mmCIF file of C-alpha atoms and ligand atoms in Angstrom:
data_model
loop_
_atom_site.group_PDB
_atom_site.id
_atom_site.type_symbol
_atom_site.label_atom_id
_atom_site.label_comp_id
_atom_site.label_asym_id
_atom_site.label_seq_id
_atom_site.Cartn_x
_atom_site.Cartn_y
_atom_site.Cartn_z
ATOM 1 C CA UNK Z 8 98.530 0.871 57.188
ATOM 2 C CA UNK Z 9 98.340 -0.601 53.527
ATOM 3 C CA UNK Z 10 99.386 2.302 51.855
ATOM 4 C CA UNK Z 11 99.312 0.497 48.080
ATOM 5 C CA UNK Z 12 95.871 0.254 48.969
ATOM 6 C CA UNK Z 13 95.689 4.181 49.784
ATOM 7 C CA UNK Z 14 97.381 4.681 46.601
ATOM 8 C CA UNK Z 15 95.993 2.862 43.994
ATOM 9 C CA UNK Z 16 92.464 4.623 43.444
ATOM 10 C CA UNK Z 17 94.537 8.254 43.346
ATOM 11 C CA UNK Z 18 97.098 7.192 40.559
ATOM 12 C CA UNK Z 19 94.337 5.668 38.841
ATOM 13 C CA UNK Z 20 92.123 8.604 38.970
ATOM 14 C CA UNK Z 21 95.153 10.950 38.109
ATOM 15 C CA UNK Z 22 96.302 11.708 34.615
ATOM 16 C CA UNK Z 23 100.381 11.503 35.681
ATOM 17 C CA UNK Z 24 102.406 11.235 37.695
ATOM 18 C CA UNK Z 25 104.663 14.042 39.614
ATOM 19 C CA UNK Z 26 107.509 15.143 37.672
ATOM 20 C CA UNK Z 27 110.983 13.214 38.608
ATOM 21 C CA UNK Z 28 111.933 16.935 38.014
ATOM 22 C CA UNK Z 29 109.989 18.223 41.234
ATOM 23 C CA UNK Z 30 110.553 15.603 43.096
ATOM 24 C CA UNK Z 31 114.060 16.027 42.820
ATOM 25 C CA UNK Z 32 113.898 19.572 43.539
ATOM 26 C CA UNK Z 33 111.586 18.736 46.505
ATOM 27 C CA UNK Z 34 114.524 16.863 48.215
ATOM 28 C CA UNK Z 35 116.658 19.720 48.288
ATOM 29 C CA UNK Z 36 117.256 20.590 51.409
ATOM 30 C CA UNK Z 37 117.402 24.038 50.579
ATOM 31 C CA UNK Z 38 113.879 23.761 49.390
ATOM 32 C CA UNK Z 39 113.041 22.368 52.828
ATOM 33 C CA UNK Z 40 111.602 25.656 54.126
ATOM 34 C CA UNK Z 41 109.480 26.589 50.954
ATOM 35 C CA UNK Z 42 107.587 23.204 51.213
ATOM 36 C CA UNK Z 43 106.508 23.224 54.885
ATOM 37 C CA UNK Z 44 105.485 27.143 54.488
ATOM 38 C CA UNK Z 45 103.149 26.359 51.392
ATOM 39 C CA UNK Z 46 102.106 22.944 52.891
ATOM 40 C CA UNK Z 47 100.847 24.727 55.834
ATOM 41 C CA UNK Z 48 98.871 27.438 54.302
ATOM 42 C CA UNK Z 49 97.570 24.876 51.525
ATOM 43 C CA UNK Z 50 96.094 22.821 54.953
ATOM 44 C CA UNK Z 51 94.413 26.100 55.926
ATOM 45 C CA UNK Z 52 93.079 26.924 52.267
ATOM 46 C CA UNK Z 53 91.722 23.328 52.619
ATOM 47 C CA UNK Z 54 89.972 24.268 55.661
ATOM 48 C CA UNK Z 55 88.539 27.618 54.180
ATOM 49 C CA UNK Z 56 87.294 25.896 51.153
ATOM 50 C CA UNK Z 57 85.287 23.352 52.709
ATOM 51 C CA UNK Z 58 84.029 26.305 55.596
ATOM 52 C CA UNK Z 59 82.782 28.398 52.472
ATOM 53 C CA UNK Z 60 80.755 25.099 50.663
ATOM 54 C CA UNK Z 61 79.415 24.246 54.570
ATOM 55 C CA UNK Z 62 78.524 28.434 55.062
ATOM 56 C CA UNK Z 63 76.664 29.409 51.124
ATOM 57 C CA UNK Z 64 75.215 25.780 50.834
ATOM 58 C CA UNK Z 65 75.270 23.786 54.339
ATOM 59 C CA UNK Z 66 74.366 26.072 57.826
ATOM 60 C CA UNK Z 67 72.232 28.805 58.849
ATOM 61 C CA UNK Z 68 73.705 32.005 59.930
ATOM 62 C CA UNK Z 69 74.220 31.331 63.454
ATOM 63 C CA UNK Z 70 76.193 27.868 62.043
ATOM 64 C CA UNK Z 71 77.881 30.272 59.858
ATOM 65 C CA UNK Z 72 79.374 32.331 62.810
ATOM 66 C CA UNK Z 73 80.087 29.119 64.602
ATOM 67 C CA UNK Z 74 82.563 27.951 61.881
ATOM 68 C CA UNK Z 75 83.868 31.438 61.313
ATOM 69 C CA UNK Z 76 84.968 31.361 65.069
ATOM 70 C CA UNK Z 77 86.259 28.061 65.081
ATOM 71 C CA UNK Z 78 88.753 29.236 61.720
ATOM 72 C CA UNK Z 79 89.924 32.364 63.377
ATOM 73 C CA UNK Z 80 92.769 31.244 65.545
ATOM 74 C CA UNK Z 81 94.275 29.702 62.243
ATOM 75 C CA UNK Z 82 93.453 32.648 60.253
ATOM 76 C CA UNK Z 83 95.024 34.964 62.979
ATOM 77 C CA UNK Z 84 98.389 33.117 62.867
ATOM 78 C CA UNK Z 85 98.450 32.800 59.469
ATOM 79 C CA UNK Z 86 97.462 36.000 58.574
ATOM 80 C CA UNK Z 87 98.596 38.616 61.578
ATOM 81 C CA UNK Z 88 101.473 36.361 62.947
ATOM 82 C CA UNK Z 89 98.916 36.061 66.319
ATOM 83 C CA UNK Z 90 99.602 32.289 68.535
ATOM 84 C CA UNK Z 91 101.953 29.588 67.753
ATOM 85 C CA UNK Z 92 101.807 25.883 67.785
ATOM 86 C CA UNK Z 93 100.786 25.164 71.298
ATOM 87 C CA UNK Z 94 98.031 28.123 71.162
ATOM 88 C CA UNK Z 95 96.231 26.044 68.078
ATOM 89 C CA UNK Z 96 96.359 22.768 69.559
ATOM 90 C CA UNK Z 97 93.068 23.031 71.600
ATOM 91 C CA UNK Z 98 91.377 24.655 68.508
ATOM 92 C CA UNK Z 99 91.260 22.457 66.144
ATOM 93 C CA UNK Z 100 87.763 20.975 67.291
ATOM 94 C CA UNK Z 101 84.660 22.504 66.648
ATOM 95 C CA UNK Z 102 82.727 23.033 69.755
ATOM 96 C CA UNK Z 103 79.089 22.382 68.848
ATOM 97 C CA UNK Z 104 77.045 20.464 66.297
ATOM 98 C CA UNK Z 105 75.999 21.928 63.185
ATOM 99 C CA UNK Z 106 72.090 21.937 61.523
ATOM 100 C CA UNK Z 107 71.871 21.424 58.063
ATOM 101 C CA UNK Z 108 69.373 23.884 55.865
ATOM 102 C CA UNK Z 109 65.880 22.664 55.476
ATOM 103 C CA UNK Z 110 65.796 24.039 52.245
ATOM 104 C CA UNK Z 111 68.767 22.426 50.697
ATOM 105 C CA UNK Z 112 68.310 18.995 50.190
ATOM 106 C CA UNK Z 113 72.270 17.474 50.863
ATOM 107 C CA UNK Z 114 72.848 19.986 53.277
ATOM 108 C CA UNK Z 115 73.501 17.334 56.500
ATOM 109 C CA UNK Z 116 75.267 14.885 53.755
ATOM 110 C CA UNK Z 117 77.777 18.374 53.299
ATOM 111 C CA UNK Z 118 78.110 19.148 56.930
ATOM 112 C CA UNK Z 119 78.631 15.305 58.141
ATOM 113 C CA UNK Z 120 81.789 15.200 55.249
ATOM 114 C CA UNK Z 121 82.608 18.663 55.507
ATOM 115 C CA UNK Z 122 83.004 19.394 59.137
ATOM 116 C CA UNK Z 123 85.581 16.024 59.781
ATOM 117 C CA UNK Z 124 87.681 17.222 56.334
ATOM 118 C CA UNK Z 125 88.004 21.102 57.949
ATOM 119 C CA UNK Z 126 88.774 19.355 61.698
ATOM 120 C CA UNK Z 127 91.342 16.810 59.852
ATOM 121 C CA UNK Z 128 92.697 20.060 57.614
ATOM 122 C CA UNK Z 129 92.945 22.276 61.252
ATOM 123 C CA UNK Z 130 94.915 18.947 62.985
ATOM 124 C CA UNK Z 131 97.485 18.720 59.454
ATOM 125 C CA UNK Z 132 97.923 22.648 60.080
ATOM 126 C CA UNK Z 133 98.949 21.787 63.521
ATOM 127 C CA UNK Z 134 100.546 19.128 62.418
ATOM 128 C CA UNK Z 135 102.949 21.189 59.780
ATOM 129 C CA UNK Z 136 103.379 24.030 62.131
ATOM 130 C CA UNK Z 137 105.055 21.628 65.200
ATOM 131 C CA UNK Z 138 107.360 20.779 62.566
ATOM 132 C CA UNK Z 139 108.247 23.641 61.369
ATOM 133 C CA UNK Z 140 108.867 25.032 64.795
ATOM 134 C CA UNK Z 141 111.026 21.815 65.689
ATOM 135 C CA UNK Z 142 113.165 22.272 63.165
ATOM 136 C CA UNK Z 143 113.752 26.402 63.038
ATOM 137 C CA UNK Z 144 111.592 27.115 60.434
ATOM 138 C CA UNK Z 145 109.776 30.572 60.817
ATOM 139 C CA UNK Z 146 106.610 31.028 59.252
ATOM 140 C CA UNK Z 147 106.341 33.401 56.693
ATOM 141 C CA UNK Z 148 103.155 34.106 54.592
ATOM 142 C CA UNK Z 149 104.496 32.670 51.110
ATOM 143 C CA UNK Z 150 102.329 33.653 47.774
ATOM 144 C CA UNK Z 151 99.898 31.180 46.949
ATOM 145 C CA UNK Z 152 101.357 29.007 43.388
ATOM 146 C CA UNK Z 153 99.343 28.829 40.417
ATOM 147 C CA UNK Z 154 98.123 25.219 40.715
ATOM 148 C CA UNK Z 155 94.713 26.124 42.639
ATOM 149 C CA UNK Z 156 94.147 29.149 40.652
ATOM 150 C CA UNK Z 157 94.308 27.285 37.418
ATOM 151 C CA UNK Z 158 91.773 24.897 38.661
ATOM 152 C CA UNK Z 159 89.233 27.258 40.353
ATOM 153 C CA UNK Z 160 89.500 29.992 36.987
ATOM 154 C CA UNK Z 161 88.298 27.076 34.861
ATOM 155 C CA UNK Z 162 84.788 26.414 36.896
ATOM 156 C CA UNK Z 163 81.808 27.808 35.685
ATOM 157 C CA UNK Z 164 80.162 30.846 37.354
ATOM 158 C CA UNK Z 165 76.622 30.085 37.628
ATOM 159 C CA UNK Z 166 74.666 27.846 40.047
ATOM 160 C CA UNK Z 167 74.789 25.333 40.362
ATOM 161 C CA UNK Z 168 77.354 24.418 38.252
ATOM 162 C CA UNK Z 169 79.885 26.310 39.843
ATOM 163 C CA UNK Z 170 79.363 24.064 43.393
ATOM 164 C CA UNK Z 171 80.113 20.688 41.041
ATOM 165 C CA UNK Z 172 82.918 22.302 39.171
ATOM 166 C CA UNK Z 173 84.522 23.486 42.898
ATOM 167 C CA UNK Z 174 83.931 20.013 44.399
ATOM 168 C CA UNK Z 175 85.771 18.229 41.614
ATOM 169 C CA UNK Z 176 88.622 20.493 42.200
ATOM 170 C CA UNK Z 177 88.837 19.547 45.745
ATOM 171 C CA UNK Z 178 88.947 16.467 44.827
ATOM 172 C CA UNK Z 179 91.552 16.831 42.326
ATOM 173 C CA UNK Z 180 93.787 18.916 44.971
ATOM 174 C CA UNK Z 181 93.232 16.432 47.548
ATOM 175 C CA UNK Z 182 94.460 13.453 45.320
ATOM 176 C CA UNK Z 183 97.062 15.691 43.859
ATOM 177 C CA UNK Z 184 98.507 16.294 47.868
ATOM 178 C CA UNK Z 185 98.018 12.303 47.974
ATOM 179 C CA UNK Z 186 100.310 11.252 45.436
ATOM 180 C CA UNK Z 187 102.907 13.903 46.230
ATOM 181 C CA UNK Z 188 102.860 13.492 50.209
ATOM 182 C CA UNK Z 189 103.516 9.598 48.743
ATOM 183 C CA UNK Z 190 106.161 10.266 46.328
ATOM 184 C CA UNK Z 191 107.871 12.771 48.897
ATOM 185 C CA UNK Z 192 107.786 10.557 51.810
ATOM 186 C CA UNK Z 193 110.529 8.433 49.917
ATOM 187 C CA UNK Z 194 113.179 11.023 49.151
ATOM 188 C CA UNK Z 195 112.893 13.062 52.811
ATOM 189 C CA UNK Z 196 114.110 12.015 55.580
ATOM 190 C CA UNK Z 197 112.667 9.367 57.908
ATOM 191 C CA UNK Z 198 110.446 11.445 60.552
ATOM 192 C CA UNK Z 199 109.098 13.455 57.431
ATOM 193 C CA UNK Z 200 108.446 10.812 55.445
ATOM 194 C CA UNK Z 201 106.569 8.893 58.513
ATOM 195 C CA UNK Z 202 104.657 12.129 58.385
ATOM 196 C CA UNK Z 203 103.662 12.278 54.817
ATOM 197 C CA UNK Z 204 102.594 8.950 54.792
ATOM 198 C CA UNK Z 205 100.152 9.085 57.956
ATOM 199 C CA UNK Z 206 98.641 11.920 55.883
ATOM 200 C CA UNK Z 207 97.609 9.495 53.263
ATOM 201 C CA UNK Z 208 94.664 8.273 54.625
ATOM 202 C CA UNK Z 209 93.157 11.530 55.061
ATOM 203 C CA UNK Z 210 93.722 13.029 51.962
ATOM 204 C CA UNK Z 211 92.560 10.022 49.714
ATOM 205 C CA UNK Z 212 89.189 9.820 52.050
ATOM 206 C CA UNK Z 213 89.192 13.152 51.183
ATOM 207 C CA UNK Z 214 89.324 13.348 47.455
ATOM 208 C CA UNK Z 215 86.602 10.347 47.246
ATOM 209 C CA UNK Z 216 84.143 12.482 49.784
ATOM 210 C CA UNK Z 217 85.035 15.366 47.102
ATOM 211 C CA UNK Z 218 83.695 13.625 44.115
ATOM 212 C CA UNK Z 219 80.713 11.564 45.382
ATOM 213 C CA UNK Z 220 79.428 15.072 47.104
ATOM 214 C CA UNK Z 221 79.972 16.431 43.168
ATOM 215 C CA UNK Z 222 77.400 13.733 41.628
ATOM 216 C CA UNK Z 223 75.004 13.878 44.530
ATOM 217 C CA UNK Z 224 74.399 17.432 43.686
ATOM 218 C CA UNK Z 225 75.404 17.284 39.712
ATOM 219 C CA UNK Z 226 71.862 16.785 38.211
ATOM 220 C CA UNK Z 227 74.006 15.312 35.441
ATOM 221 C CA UNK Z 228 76.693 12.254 35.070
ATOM 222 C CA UNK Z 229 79.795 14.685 36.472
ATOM 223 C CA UNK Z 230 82.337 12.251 34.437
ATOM 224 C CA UNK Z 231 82.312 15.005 31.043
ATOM 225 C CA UNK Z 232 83.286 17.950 33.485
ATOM 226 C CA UNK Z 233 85.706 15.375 35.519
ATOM 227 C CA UNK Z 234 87.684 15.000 32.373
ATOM 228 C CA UNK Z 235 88.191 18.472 31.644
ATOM 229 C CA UNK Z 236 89.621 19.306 34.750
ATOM 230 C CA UNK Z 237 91.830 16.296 34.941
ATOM 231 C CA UNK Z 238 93.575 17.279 31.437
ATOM 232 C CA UNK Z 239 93.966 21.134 32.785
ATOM 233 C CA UNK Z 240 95.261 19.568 35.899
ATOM 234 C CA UNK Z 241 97.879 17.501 34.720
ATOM 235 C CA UNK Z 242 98.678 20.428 32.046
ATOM 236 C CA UNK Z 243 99.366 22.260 35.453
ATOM 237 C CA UNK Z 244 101.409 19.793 36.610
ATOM 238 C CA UNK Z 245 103.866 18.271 33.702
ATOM 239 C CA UNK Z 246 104.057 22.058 32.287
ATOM 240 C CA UNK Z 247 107.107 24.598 33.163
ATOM 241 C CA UNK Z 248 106.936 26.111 36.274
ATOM 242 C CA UNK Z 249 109.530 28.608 37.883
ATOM 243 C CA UNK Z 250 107.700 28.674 41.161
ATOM 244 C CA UNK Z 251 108.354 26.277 43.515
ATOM 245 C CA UNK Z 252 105.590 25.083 45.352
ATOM 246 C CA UNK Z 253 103.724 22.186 47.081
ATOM 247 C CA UNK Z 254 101.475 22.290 43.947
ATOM 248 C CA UNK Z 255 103.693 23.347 41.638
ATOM 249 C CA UNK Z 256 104.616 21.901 37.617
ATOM 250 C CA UNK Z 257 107.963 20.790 36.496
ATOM 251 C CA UNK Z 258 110.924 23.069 37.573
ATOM 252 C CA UNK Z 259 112.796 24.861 35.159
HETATM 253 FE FE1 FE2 J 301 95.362 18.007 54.797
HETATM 254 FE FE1 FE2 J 302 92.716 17.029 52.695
#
């Protein structure tokens, strides 16, 4: 895997970098725990996100119980302690195909992106979670950081403005998770790291399915908005933060 190649397009679209601050903080290995448990959940927000744009915009209601069924078993362990690693591991397909809305336009252009992003999300989860139990880390259900929050409190709240502005911060999360899986995978240790990086594909297909879904729907050029949320996002980044997280800004 050329992972310059990976790279490239997400510290180009970026504003910064990741603070040498974090990312020495990161390699703690006190602050081994923290990281997995917030990289987990942030797979499974993933997942949600893209279920809720495939459920308002995407399926009909009997599509919409499909996907709620298929989230469930990742819902119930991360949110009532129900299953463990091995229980998830046959759950992370979905079961049946999906028909888009007649009456939205990109609804099959959503579902066809959407549906392999939640099943690649699901697998990460998985993924995390096998880890974690490998190496003795419980799973407790950490507070979310302020990274996300920042992002989604700056979109607009009508239609259907709000669906570009929430795109654009997928995108911007999922480039975000790029760059940091990239600059972790160099300062953990070697089985990690191997980790991080086979992430990297994913997440920058990800962030580039993100944005073109944003213009396909934008009935305007989506660059003006784009550049608003990259300055709040790398404010959220470079600026103190004294919460640690996967997302979070430069330590104090
Ligand atoms: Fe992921
Ligand atoms: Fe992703």
């Amino acid at each position: 895997m050329n992972y310059a190649e990976l790279l490239t397009p997400v510290h180009q679209f970026l504003l910064c970098r990741t603070p040498q601050a974090w990312i020495d903080k990161a390699k703690e290995p006190a602050n081994l725990p923290v990281l997995l448990q917030d990289h987990l959940l942030c797979e499974l927000k993933a997942a949600q996100t893209a279920m809720l744009l495939l459920r308002k915009y995407a399926v009909d209601k009997e599509g919409s119980l499909a996907l709620l069924e298929w989230l469930k078993p990742f819902e119930d362990f991360a949110y009532r302690f129900i299953g463990d690693a091995g229980s998830l591991r046959n759950s992370v397909k979905l079961s049946r195909n999906l028909a888009g809305r007649p009456d939205v336009s990109y609804s099959n252009d959503i579902i066809e992106k959407m549906v392999l992003l939640i099943r690649e999300e699901l697998h990460h989860f998985y993924q995390v979670l096998e880890i974690m139990q490998a190496r003795g880390i419980p799973y407790t259900n950490i507070s979310a950081g302020r990274y996300a929050k920042g992002l989604i409190s700056a979109c607009k709240t009508h239609e259907p403005q709000i669906l570009v502005d929430k795109l654009i911060c997928g995108a911007l999360i999922e480039a975000r998770s790029c760059e940091r899986f990239a600059a972790l995978a160099e300062v953990v240790d070697a089985e990690l790291g191997q980790f991080y990086l086979s992430l990297l594909r994913s997440e920058a297909r990800h962030f580039e399915d993100y944005l073109t879904l944003a213009q396909q729907i934008s009935t305007s050029d989506i660059q003006p908005r784009l550049k608003h949320f990259l300055q709040i996002e790398a404010e959220l980044i470079q600026s103190p933060d004294a919460d640690f997280k996967f997302h979070s800004g430069s330590p104090i």
